[in-house]
mmCIF file of C-alpha atoms in Angstrom:
data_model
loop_
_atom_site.group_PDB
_atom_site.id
_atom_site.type_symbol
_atom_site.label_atom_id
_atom_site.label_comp_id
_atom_site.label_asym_id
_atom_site.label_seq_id
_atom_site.Cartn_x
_atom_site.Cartn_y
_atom_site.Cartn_z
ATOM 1 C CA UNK A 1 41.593 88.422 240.189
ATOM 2 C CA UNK A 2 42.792 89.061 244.194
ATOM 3 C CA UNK A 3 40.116 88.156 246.208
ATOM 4 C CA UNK A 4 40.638 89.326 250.447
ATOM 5 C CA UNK A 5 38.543 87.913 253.157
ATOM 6 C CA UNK A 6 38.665 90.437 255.930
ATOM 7 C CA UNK A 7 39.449 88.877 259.330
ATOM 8 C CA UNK A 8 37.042 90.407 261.406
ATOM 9 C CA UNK A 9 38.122 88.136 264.484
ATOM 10 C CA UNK A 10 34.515 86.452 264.700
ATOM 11 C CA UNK A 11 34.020 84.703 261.619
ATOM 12 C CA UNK A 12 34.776 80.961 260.604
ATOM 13 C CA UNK A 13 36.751 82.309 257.685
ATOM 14 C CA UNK A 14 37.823 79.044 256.551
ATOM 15 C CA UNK A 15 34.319 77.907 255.440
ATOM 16 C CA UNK A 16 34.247 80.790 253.106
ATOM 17 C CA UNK A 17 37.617 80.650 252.011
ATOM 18 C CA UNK A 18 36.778 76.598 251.142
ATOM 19 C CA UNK A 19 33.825 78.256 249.190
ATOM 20 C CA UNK A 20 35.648 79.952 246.887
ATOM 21 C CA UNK A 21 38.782 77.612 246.648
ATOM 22 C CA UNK A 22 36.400 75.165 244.918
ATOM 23 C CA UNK A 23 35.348 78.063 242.646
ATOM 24 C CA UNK A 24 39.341 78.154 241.928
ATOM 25 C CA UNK A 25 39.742 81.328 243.661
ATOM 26 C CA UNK A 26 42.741 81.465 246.089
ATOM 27 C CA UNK A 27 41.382 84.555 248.606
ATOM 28 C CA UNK A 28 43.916 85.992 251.328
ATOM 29 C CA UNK A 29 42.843 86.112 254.534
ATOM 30 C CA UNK A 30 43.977 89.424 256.141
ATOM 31 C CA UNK A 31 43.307 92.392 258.762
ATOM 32 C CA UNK A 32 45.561 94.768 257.104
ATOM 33 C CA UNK A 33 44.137 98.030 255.676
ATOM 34 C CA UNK A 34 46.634 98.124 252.238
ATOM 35 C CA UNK A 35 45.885 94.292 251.188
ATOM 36 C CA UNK A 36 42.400 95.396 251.721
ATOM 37 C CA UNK A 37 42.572 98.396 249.542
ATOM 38 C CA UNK A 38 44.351 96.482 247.007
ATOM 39 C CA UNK A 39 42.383 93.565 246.304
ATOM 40 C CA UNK A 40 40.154 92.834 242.960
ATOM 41 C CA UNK A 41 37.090 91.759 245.443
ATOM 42 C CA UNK A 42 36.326 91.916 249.419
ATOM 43 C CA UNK A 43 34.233 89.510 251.213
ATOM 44 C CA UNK A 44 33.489 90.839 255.048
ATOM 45 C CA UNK A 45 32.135 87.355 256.691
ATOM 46 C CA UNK A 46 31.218 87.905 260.177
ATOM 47 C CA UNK A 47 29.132 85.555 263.024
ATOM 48 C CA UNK A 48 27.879 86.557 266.710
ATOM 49 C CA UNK A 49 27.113 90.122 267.466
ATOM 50 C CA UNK A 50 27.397 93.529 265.850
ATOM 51 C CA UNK A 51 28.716 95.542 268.919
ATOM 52 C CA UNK A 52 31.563 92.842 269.487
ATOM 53 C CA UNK A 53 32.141 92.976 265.535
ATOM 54 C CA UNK A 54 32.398 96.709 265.415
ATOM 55 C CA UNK A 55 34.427 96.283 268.022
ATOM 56 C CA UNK A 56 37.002 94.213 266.731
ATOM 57 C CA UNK A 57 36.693 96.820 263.311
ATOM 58 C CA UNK A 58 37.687 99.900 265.466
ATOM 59 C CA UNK A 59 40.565 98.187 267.323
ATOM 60 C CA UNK A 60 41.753 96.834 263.981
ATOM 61 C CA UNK A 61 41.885 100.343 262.366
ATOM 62 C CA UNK A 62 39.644 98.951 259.554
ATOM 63 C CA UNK A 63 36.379 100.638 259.582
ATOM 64 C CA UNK A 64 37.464 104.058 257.222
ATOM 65 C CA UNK A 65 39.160 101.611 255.127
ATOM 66 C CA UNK A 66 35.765 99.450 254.687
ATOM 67 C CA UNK A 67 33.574 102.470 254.496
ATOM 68 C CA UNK A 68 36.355 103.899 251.518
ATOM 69 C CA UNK A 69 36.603 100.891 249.434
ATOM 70 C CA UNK A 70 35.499 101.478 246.083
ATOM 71 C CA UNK A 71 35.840 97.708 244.600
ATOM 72 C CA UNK A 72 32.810 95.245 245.107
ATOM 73 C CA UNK A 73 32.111 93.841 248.433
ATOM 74 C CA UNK A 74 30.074 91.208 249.819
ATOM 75 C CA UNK A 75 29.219 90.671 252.888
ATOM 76 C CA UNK A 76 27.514 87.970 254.535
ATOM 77 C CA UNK A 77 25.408 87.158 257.528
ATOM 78 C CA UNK A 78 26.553 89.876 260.240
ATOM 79 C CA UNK A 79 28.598 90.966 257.458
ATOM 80 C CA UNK A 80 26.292 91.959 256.040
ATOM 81 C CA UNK A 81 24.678 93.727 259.228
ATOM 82 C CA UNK A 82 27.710 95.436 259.476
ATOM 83 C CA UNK A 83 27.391 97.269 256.457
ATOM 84 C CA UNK A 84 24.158 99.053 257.152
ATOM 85 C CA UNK A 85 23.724 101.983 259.371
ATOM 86 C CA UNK A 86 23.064 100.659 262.654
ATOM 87 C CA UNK A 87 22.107 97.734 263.984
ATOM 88 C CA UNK A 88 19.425 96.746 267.146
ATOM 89 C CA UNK A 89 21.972 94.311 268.487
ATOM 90 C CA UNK A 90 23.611 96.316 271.126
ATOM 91 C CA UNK A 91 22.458 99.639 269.549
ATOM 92 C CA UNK A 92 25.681 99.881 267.644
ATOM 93 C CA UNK A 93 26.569 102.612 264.818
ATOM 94 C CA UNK A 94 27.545 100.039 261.983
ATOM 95 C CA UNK A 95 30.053 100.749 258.678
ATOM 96 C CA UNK A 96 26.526 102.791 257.264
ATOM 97 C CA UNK A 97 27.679 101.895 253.532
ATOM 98 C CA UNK A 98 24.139 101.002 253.016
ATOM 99 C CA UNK A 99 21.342 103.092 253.702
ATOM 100 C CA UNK A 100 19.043 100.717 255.766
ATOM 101 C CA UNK A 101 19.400 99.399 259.541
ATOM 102 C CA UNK A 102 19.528 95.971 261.114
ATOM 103 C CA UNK A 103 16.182 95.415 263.845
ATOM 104 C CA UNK A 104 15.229 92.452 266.048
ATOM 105 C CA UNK A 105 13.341 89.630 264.602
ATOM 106 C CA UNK A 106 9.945 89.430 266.810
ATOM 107 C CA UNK A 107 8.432 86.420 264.771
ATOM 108 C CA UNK A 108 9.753 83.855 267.752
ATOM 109 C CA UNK A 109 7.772 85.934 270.401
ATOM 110 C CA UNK A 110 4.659 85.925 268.172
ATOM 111 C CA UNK A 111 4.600 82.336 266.689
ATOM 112 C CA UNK A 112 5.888 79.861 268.888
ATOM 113 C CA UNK A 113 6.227 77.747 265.368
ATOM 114 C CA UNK A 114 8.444 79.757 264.475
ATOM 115 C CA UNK A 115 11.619 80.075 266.916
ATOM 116 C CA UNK A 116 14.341 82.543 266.781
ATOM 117 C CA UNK A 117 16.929 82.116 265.852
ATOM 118 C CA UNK A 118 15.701 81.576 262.404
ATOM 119 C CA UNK A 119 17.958 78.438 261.870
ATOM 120 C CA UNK A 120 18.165 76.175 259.000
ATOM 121 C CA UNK A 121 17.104 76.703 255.020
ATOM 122 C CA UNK A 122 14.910 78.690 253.946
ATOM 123 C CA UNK A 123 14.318 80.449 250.184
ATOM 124 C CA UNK A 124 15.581 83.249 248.461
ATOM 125 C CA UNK A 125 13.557 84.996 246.020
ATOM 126 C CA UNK A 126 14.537 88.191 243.689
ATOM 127 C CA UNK A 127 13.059 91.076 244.308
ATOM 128 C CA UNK A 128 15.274 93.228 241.199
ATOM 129 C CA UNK A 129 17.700 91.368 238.366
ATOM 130 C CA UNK A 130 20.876 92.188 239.734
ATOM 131 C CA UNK A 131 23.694 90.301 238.559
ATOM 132 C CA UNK A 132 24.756 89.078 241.372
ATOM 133 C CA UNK A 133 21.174 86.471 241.162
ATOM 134 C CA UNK A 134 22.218 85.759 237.926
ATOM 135 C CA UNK A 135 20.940 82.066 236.938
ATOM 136 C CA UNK A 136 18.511 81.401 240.019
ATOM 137 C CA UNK A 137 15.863 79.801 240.271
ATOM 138 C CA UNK A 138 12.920 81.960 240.955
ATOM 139 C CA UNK A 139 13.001 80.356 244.757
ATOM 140 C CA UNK A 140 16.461 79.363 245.938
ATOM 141 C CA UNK A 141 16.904 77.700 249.198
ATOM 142 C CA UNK A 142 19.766 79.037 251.162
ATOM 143 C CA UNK A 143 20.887 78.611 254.220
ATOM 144 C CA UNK A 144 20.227 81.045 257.688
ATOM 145 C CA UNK A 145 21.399 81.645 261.317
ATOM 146 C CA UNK A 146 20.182 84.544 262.931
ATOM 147 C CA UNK A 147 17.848 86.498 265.054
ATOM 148 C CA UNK A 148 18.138 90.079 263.701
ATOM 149 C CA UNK A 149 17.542 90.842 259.915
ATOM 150 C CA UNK A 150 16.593 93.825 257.880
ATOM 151 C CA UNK A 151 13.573 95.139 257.143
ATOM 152 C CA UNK A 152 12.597 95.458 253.043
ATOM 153 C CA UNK A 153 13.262 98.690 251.652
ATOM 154 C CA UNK A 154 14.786 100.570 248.359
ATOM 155 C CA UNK A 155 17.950 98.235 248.735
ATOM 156 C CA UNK A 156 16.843 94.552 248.899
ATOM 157 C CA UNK A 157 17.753 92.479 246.481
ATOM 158 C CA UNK A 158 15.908 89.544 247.702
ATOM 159 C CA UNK A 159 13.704 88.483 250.486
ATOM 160 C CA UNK A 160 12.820 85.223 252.856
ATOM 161 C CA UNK A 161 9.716 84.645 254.916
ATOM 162 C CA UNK A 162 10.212 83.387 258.676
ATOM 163 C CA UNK A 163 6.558 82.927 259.798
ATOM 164 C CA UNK A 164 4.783 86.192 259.403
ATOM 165 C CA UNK A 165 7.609 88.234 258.555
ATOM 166 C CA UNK A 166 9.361 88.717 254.901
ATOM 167 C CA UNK A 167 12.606 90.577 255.904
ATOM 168 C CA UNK A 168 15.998 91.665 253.309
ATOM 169 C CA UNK A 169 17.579 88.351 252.540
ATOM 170 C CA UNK A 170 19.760 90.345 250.470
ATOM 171 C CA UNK A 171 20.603 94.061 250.116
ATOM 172 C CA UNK A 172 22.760 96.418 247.947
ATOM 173 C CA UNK A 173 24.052 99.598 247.044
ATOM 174 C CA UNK A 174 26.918 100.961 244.463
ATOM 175 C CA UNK A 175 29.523 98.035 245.577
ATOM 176 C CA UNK A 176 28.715 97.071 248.878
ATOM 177 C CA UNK A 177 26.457 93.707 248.297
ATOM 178 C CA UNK A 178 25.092 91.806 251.505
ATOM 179 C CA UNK A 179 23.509 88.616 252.187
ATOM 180 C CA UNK A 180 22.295 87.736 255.504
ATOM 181 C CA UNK A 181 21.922 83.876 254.823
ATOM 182 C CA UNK A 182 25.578 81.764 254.374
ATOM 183 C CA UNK A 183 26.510 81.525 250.738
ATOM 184 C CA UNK A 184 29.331 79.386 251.857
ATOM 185 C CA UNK A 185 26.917 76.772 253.566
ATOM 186 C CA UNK A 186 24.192 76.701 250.756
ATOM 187 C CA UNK A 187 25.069 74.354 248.229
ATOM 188 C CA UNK A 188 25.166 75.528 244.471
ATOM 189 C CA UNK A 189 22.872 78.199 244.872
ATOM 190 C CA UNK A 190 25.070 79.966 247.365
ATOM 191 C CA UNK A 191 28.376 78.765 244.811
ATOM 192 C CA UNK A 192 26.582 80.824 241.865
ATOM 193 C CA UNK A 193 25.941 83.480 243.975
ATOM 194 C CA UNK A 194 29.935 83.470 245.060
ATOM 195 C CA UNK A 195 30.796 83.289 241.438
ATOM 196 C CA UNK A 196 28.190 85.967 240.320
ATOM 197 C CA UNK A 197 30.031 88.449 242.830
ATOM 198 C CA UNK A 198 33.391 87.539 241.135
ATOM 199 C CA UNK A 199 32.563 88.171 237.593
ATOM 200 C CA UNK A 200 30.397 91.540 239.274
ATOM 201 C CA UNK A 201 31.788 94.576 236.390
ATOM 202 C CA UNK A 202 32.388 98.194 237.181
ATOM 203 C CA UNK A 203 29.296 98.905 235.479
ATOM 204 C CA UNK A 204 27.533 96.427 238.158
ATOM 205 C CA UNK A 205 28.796 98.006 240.936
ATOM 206 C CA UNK A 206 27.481 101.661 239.836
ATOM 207 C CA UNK A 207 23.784 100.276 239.959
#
């Protein structure tokens, strides 16, 4: 199964390529729209901000192709950002593939105790039995950098609590999957998550 890691240009791609290499997956690292298209699975990594990110997507001719894929794809921190409609960070238009939008965390401002960016691990807990959760523990501890998140609606998967606020720690809809902590940096946990997206069906992806 082909597995393409879109080069966004601001992403440490080789952390999640690592990730899945010890899975035995081989992914391809590429900007180009066909190898895109044609790959089994698509992971859309992505660090630093959404307006430089977009960006980068526009000048690289790759934001119809994301928005038209119809295979399963993951993304993760401001990958996962990226997918929703919008995000706060730089008032940007995002890919919109998922029906929710990315805000500003405020939980620094209001609890000192609790400084932003929300850095360092933190749980994971189900909010539906997707597959892609398959075989966690009811709290997971996964790992988190950021300072803008989204807000829990009809397409989290799973939330986190930073102080006073329980935000999306994952989100999904039809085959766009998102996770806003680093899979790649969190251990097993993240690993069965990785695999759980690889053995994703058709049928998963229609949910």
């Amino acid at each position: 199964m082909s597995l393409v890691i879109v080069d966004t240009s601001c992403a440490n791609l080789s952390s999640v390529k690592f990730a899945f290499e010890r899975l035995g997956v081989n992914p391809v690292i590429s900007a180009d729209a066909s190898v895109i298209r044609s790959a089994d699975r698509v992971i859309l990594p992505g660090v630093g901000t959404a307006k430089a990110a977009m960006r980068n997507l526009h000048q690289l001719g790759l934001v119809d192709t994301l928005r038209q894929l119809q295979q399963p794809v993951l993304g993760i921190c401001l990958g996962m950002q990226l997918l929703t409609e919008s995000s706060a960070e730089g008032n940007v238009d995002c890919l919109g593939v998922i029906p929710t939008r990315t805000k500003a965390m405020q939980q620094g401002q209001e609890s000192p105790q609790f400084p932003l960016p929300h850095m360092g691990w933190n749980t994971v807990v189900a909010s539906t039995d997707n597959p892609l959760l398959k075989g966690l523990d009811s709290s997971a501890y996964c790992y988190f950098v950021h300072s803008f998140a989204v807000a829990t609606d009809a397409y989290t998967l799973a939330t986190t609590q930073y102080g006073n606020t329980r935000f999306a720690s994952m989100i999904g809809h039809g085959n766009f999957f998102a996770a806003q902590f680093h899979p790649e940096r969190s251990g097993k946990v993240g690993a069965t998550i990785l695999k759980n997206f690889m053995e994703l069906t058709d049928a998963d992806s229609r949910t």
